[in-house]
PDB file of C-alpha atoms and ligand atoms in Angstrom:
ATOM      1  CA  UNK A 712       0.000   0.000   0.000  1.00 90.00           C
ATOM      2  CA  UNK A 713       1.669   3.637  -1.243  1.00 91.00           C
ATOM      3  CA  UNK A 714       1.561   6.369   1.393  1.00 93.00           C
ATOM      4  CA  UNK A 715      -1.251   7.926  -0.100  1.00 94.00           C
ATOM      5  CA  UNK A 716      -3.361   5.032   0.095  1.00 96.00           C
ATOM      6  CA  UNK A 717      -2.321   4.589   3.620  1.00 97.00           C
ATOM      7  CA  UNK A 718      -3.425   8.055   4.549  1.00 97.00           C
ATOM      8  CA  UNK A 719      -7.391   8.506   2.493  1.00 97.00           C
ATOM      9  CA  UNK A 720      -7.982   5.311   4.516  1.00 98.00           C
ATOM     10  CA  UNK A 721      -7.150   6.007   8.082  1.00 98.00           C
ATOM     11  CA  UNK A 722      -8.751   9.184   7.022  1.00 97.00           C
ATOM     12  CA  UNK A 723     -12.308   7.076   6.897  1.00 97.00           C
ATOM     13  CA  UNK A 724     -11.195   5.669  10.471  1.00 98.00           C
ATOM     14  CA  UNK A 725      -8.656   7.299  12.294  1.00 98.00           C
ATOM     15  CA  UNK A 726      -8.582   5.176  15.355  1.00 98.00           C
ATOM     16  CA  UNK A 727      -5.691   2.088  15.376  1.00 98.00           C
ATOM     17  CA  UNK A 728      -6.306  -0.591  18.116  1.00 98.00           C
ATOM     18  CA  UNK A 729      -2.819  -1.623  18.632  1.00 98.00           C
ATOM     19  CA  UNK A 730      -2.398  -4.985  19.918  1.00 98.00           C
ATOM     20  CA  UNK A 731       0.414  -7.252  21.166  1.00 96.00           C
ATOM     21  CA  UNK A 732      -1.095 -10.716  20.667  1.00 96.00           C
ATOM     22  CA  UNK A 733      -1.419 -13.115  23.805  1.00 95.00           C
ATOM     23  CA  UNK A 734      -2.561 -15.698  21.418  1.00 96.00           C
ATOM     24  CA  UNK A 735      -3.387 -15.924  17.676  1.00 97.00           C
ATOM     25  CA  UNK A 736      -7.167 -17.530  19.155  1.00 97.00           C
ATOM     26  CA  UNK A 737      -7.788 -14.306  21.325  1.00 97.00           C
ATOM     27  CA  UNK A 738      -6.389 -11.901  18.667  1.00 97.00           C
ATOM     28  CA  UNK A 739      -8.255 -12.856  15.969  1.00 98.00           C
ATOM     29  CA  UNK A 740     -11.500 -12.832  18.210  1.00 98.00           C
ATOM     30  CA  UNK A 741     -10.507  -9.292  19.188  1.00 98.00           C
ATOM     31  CA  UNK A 742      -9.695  -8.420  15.670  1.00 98.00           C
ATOM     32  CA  UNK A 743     -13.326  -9.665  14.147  1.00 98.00           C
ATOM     33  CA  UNK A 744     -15.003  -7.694  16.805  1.00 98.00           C
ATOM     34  CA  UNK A 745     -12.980  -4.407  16.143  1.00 98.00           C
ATOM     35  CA  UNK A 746     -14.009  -4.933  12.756  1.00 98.00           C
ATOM     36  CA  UNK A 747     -17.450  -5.503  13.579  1.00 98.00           C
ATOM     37  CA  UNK A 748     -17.236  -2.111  14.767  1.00 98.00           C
ATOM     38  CA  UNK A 749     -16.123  -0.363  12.224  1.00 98.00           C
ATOM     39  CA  UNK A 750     -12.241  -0.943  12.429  1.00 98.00           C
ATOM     40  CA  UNK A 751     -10.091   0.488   9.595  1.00 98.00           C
ATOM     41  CA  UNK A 752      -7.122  -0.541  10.387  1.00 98.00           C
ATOM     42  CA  UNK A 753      -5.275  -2.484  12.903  1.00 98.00           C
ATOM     43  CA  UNK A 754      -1.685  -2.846  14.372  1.00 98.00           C
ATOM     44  CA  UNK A 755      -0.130  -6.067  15.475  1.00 98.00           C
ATOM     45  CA  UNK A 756       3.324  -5.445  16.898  1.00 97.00           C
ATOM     46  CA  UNK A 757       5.726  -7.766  16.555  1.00 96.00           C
ATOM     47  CA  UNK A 758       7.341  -8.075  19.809  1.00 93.00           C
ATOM     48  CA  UNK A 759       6.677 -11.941  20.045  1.00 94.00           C
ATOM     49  CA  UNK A 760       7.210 -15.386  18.910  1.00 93.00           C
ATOM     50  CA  UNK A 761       3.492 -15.752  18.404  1.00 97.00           C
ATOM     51  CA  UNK A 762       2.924 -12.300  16.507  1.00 97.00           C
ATOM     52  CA  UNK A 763       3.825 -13.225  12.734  1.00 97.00           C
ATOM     53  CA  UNK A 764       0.864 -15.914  13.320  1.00 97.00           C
ATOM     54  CA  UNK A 765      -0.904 -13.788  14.742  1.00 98.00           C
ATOM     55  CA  UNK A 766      -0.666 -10.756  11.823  1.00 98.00           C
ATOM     56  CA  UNK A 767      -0.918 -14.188   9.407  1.00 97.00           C
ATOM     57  CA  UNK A 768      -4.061 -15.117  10.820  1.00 97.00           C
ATOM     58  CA  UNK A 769      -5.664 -11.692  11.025  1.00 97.00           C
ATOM     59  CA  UNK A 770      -4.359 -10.843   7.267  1.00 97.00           C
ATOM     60  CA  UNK A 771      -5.896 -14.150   5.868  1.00 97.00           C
ATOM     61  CA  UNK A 772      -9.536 -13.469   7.990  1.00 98.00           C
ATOM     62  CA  UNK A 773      -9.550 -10.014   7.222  1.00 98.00           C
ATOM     63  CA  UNK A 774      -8.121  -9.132   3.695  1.00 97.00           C
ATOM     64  CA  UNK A 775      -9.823  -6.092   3.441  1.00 97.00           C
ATOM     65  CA  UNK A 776      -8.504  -3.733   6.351  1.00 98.00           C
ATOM     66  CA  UNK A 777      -5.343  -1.892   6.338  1.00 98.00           C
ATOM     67  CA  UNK A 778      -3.049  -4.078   8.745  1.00 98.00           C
ATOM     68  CA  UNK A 779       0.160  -2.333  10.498  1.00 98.00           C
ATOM     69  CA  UNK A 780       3.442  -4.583  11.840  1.00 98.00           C
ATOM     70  CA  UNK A 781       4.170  -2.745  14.725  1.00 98.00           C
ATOM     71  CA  UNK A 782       7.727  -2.186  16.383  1.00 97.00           C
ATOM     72  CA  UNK A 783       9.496  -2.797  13.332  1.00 97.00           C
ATOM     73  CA  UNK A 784      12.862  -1.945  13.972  1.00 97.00           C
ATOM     74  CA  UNK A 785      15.120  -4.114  11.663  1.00 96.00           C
ATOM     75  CA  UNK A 786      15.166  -5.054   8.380  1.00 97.00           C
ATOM     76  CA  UNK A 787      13.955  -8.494   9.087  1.00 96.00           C
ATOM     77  CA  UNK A 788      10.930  -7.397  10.404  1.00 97.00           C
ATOM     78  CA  UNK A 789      10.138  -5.573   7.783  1.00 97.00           C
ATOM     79  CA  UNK A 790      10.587  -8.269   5.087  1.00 97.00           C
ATOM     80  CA  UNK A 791       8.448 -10.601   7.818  1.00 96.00           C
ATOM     81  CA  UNK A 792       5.888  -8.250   7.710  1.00 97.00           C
ATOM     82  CA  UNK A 793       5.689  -7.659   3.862  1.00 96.00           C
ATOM     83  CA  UNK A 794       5.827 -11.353   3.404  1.00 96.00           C
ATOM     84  CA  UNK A 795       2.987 -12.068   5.958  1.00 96.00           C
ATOM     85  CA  UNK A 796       0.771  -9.384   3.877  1.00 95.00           C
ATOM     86  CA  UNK A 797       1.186  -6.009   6.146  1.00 97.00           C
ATOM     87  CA  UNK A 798       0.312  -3.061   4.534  1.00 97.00           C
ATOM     88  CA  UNK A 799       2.526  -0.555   6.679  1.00 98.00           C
ATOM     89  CA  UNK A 800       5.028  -1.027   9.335  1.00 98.00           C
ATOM     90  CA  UNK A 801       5.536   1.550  12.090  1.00 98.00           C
ATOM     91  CA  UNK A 802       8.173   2.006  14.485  1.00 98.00           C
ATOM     92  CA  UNK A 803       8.515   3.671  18.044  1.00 97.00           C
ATOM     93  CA  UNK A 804      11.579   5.825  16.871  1.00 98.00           C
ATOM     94  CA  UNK A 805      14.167   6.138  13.889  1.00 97.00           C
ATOM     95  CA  UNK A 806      15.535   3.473  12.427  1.00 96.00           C
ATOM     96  CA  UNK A 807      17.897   4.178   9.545  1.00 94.00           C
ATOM     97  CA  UNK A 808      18.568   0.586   8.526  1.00 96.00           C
ATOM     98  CA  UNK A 809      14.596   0.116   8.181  1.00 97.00           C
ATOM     99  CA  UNK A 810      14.003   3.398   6.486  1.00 96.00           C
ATOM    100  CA  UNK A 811      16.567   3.101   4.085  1.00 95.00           C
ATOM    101  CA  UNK A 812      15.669  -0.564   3.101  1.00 96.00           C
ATOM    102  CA  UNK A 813      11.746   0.499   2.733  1.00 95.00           C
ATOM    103  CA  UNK A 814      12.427   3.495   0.610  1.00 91.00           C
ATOM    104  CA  UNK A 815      10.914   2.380  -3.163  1.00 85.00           C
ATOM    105  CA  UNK A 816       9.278  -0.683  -1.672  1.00 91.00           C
ATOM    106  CA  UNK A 817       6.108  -0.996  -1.348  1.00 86.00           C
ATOM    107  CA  UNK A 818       5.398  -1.216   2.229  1.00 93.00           C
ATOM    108  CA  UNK A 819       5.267   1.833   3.821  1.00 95.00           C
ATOM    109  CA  UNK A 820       6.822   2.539   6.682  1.00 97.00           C
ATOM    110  CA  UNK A 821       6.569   4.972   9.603  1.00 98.00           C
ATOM    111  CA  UNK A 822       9.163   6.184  11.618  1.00 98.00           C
ATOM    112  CA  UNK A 823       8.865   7.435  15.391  1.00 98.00           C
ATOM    113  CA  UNK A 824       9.721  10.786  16.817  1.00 98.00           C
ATOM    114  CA  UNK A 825       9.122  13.373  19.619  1.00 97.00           C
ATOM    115  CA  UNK A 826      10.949  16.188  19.566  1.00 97.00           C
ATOM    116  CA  UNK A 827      11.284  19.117  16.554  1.00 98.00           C
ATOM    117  CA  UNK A 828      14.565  18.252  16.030  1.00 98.00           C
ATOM    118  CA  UNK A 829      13.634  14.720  15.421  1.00 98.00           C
ATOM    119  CA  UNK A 830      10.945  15.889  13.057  1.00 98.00           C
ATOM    120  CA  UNK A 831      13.518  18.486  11.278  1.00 98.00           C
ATOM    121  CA  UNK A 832      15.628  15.213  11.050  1.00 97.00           C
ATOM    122  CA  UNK A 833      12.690  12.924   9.356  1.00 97.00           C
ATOM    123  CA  UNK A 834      11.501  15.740   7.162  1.00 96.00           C
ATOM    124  CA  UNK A 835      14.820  15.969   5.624  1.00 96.00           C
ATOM    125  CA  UNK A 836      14.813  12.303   5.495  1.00 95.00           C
ATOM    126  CA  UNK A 837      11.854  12.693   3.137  1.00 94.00           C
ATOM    127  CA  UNK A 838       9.226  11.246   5.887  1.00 96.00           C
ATOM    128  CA  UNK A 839       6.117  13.518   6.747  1.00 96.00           C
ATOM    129  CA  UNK A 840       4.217  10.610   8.432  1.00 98.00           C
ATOM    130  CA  UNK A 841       5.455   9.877  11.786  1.00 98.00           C
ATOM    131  CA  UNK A 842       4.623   8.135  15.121  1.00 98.00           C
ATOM    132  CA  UNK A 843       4.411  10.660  18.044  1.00 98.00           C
ATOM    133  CA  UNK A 844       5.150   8.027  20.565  1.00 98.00           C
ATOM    134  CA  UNK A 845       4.819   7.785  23.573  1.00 98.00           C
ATOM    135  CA  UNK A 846       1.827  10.570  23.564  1.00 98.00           C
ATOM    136  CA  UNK A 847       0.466  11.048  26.927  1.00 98.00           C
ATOM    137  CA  UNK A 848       3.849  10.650  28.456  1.00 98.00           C
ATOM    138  CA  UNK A 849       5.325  12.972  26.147  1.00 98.00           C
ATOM    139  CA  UNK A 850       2.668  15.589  26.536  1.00 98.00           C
ATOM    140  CA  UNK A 851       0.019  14.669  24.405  1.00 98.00           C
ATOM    141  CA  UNK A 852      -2.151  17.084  23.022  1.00 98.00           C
ATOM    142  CA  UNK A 853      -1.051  20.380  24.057  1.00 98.00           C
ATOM    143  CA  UNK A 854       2.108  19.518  22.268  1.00 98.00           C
ATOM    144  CA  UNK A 855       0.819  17.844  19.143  1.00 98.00           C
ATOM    145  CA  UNK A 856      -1.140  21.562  19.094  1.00 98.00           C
ATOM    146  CA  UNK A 857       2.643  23.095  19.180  1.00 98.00           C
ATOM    147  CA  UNK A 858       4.616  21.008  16.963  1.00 98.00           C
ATOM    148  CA  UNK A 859       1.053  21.132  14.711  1.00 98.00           C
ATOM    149  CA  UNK A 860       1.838  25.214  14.515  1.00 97.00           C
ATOM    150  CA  UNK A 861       5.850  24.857  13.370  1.00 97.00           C
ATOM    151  CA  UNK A 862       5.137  21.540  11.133  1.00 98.00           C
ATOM    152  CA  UNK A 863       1.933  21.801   9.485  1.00 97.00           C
ATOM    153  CA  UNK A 864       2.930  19.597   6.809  1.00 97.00           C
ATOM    154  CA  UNK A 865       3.728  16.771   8.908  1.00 98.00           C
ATOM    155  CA  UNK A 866       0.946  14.204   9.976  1.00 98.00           C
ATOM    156  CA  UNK A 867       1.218  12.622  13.181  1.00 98.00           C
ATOM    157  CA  UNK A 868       0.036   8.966  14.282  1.00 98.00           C
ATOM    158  CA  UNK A 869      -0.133   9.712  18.034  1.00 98.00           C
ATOM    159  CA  UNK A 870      -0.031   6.513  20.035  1.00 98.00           C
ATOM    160  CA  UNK A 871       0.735   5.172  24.113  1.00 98.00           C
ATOM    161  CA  UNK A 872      -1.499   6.093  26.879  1.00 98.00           C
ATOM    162  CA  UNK A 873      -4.431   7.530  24.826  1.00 98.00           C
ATOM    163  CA  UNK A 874      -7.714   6.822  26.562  1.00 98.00           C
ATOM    164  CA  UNK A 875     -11.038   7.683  25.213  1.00 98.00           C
ATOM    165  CA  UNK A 876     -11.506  10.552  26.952  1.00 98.00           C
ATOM    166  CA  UNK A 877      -8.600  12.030  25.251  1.00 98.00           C
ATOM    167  CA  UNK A 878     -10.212  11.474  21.790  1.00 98.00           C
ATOM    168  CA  UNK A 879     -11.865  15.301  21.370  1.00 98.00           C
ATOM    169  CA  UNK A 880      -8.588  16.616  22.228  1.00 98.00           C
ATOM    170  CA  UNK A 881      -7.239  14.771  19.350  1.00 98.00           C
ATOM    171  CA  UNK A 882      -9.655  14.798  17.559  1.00 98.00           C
ATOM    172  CA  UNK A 883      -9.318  18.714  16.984  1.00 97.00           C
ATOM    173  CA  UNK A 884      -5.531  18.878  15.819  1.00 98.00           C
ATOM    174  CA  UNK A 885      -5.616  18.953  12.058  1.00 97.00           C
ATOM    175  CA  UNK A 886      -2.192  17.342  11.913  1.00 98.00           C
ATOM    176  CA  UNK A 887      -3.361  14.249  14.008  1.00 98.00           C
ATOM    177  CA  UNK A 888      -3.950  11.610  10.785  1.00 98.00           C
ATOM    178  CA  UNK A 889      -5.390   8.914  13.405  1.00 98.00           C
ATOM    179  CA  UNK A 890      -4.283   7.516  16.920  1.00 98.00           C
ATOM    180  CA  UNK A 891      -3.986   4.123  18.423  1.00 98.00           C
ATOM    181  CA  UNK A 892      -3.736   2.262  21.812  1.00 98.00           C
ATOM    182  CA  UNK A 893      -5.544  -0.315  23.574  1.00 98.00           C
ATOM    183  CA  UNK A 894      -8.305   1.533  24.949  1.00 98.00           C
ATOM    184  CA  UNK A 895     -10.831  -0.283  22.736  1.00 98.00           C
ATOM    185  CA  UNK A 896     -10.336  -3.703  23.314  1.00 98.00           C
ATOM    186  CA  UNK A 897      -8.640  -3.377  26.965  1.00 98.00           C
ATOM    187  CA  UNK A 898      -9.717  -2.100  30.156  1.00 96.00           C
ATOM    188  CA  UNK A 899      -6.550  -2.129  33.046  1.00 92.00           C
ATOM    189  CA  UNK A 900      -5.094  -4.752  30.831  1.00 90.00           C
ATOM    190  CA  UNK A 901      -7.509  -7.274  30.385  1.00 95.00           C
ATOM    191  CA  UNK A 902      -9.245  -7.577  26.980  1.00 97.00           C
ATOM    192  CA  UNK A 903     -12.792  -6.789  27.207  1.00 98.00           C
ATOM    193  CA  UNK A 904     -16.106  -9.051  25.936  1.00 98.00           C
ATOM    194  CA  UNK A 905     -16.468  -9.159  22.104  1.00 98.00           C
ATOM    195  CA  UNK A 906     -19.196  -6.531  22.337  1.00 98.00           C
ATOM    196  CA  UNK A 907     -18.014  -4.159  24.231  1.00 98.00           C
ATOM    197  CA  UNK A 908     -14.827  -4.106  22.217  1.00 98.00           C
ATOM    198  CA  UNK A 909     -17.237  -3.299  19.134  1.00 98.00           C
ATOM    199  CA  UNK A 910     -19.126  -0.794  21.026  1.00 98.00           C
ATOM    200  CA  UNK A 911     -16.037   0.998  21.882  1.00 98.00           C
ATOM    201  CA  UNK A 912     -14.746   0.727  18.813  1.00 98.00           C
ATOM    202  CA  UNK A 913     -17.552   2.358  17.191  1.00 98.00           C
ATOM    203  CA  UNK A 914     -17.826   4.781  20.002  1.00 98.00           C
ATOM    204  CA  UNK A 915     -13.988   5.737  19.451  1.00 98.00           C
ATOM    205  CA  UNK A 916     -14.586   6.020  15.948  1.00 98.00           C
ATOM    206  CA  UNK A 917     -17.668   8.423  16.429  1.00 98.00           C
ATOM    207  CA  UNK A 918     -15.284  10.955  18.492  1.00 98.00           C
ATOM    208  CA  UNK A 919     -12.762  11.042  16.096  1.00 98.00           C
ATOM    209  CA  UNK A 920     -14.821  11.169  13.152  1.00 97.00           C
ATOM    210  CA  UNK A 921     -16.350  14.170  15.537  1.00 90.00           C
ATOM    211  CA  UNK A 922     -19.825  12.699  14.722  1.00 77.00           C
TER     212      UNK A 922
HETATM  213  C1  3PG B1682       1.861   1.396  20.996  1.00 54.85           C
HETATM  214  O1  3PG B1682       2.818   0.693  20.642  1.00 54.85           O
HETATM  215  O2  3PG B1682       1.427   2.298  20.290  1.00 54.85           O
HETATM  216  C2  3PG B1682       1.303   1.148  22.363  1.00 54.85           C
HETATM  217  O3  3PG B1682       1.376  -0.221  22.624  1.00 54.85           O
HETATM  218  C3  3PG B1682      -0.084   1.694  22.611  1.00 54.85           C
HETATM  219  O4  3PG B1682      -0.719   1.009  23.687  1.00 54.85           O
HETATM  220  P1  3PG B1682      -1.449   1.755  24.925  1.00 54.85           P
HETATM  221  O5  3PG B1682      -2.665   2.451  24.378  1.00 54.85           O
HETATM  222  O6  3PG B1682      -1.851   0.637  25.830  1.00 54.85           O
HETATM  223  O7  3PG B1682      -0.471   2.704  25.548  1.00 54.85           O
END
């Protein structure tokens, strides 16, 4: 999937669940029900033995949505996750081994950042879509709202700590492309019941899509 691609879709559903499977069975269940409410796109990262499964599984159930490899941070994750049918990869920070091998391929990938200087240094990389990670910690919205004022032509993928509450704040920064977390399918770090995930989902969806 080219960047552009990438972007008019989260676009039509700017909310990520991000999820690092406990087990292909219980990702997959939590995947159909984010779906079921209105999931665009969804992140598996691939911190663990079981996640290529996991983002195998998911791919082959749901060929439709727009499905991120998360903490890619070496090449072989990357080629993992373009063999196993990702459409973008996304890391916490910069990773010039990973950029460099994804430039002119066609999985796009995002790099992470915080700070201006990190976003002077991925602009003149050539990257203007970028993980603000971790958000709450970092600041969150007041300084998405700054950086938004000295790099308007940067979109931001805010993700870590966001809780639904937080969604309005988000929701109002025209360089926030989408966010993702847990929120949706987790509560205190147990996954919740196949409809509430759904409910959430759609709920999540509603205050981003400030419906
Ligand atoms: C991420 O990698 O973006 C984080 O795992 C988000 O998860 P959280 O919403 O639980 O902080």
């Amino acid at each position: 999937m080219d960047e552009r691609t990438l972007i008019d879709r989260l676009k039509l559903g700017p909310v990520i669940p991000v999820i690092g499977p406990k087990s292909v069975e219980s990702c997959l269940e939590a995947v159909d029900a984010l779906v079921a409410g209105g999931a665009v796109a969804i992140e598996i990262t691939l911190r663990s033995e079981i996640s290529p499964k996991a983002l195998e599984a998911c791919r082959k159930a749901h060929p439709d949505i727009v499905l991120g490899a998360g903490s890619v941070m070496d090449v072989e994750r990357y080629d993992q996750a373009e063999a196993l049918g990702a459409d973008f990869t996304i890391a916490p920070g910069r990773c010039q081994e990973v950029e460099g091998h994804a430039k002119g391929r066609s999985l796009v990938h995002v790099p992470g950042i915080i700070t201006p200087s990190e976003i002077l240094q991925a602009r003149r990389d050539g990257f203007h879509l970028l993980k603000f990670y971790p958000s709450e910690a970092a600041g969150g919205t007041s300084v998405l709202k700054d950086l938004g004022s000295i790099f308007p032509d940067v979109m931001m993928m805010p993700s870590g700590g966001i809780t639904f509450d937080k969604l309005p704040g988000y929701a109002a920064l025209p360089t926030v492309l989408s966010v993702g977390g847990s929120w949706m399918y987790a509560k205190n770090g147990t996954y919740r019941s196949a409809a509430d995930m759904s409910e959430q989902m759609k709920l999540s969806l509603d205050a981003m899509l400030q419906k």
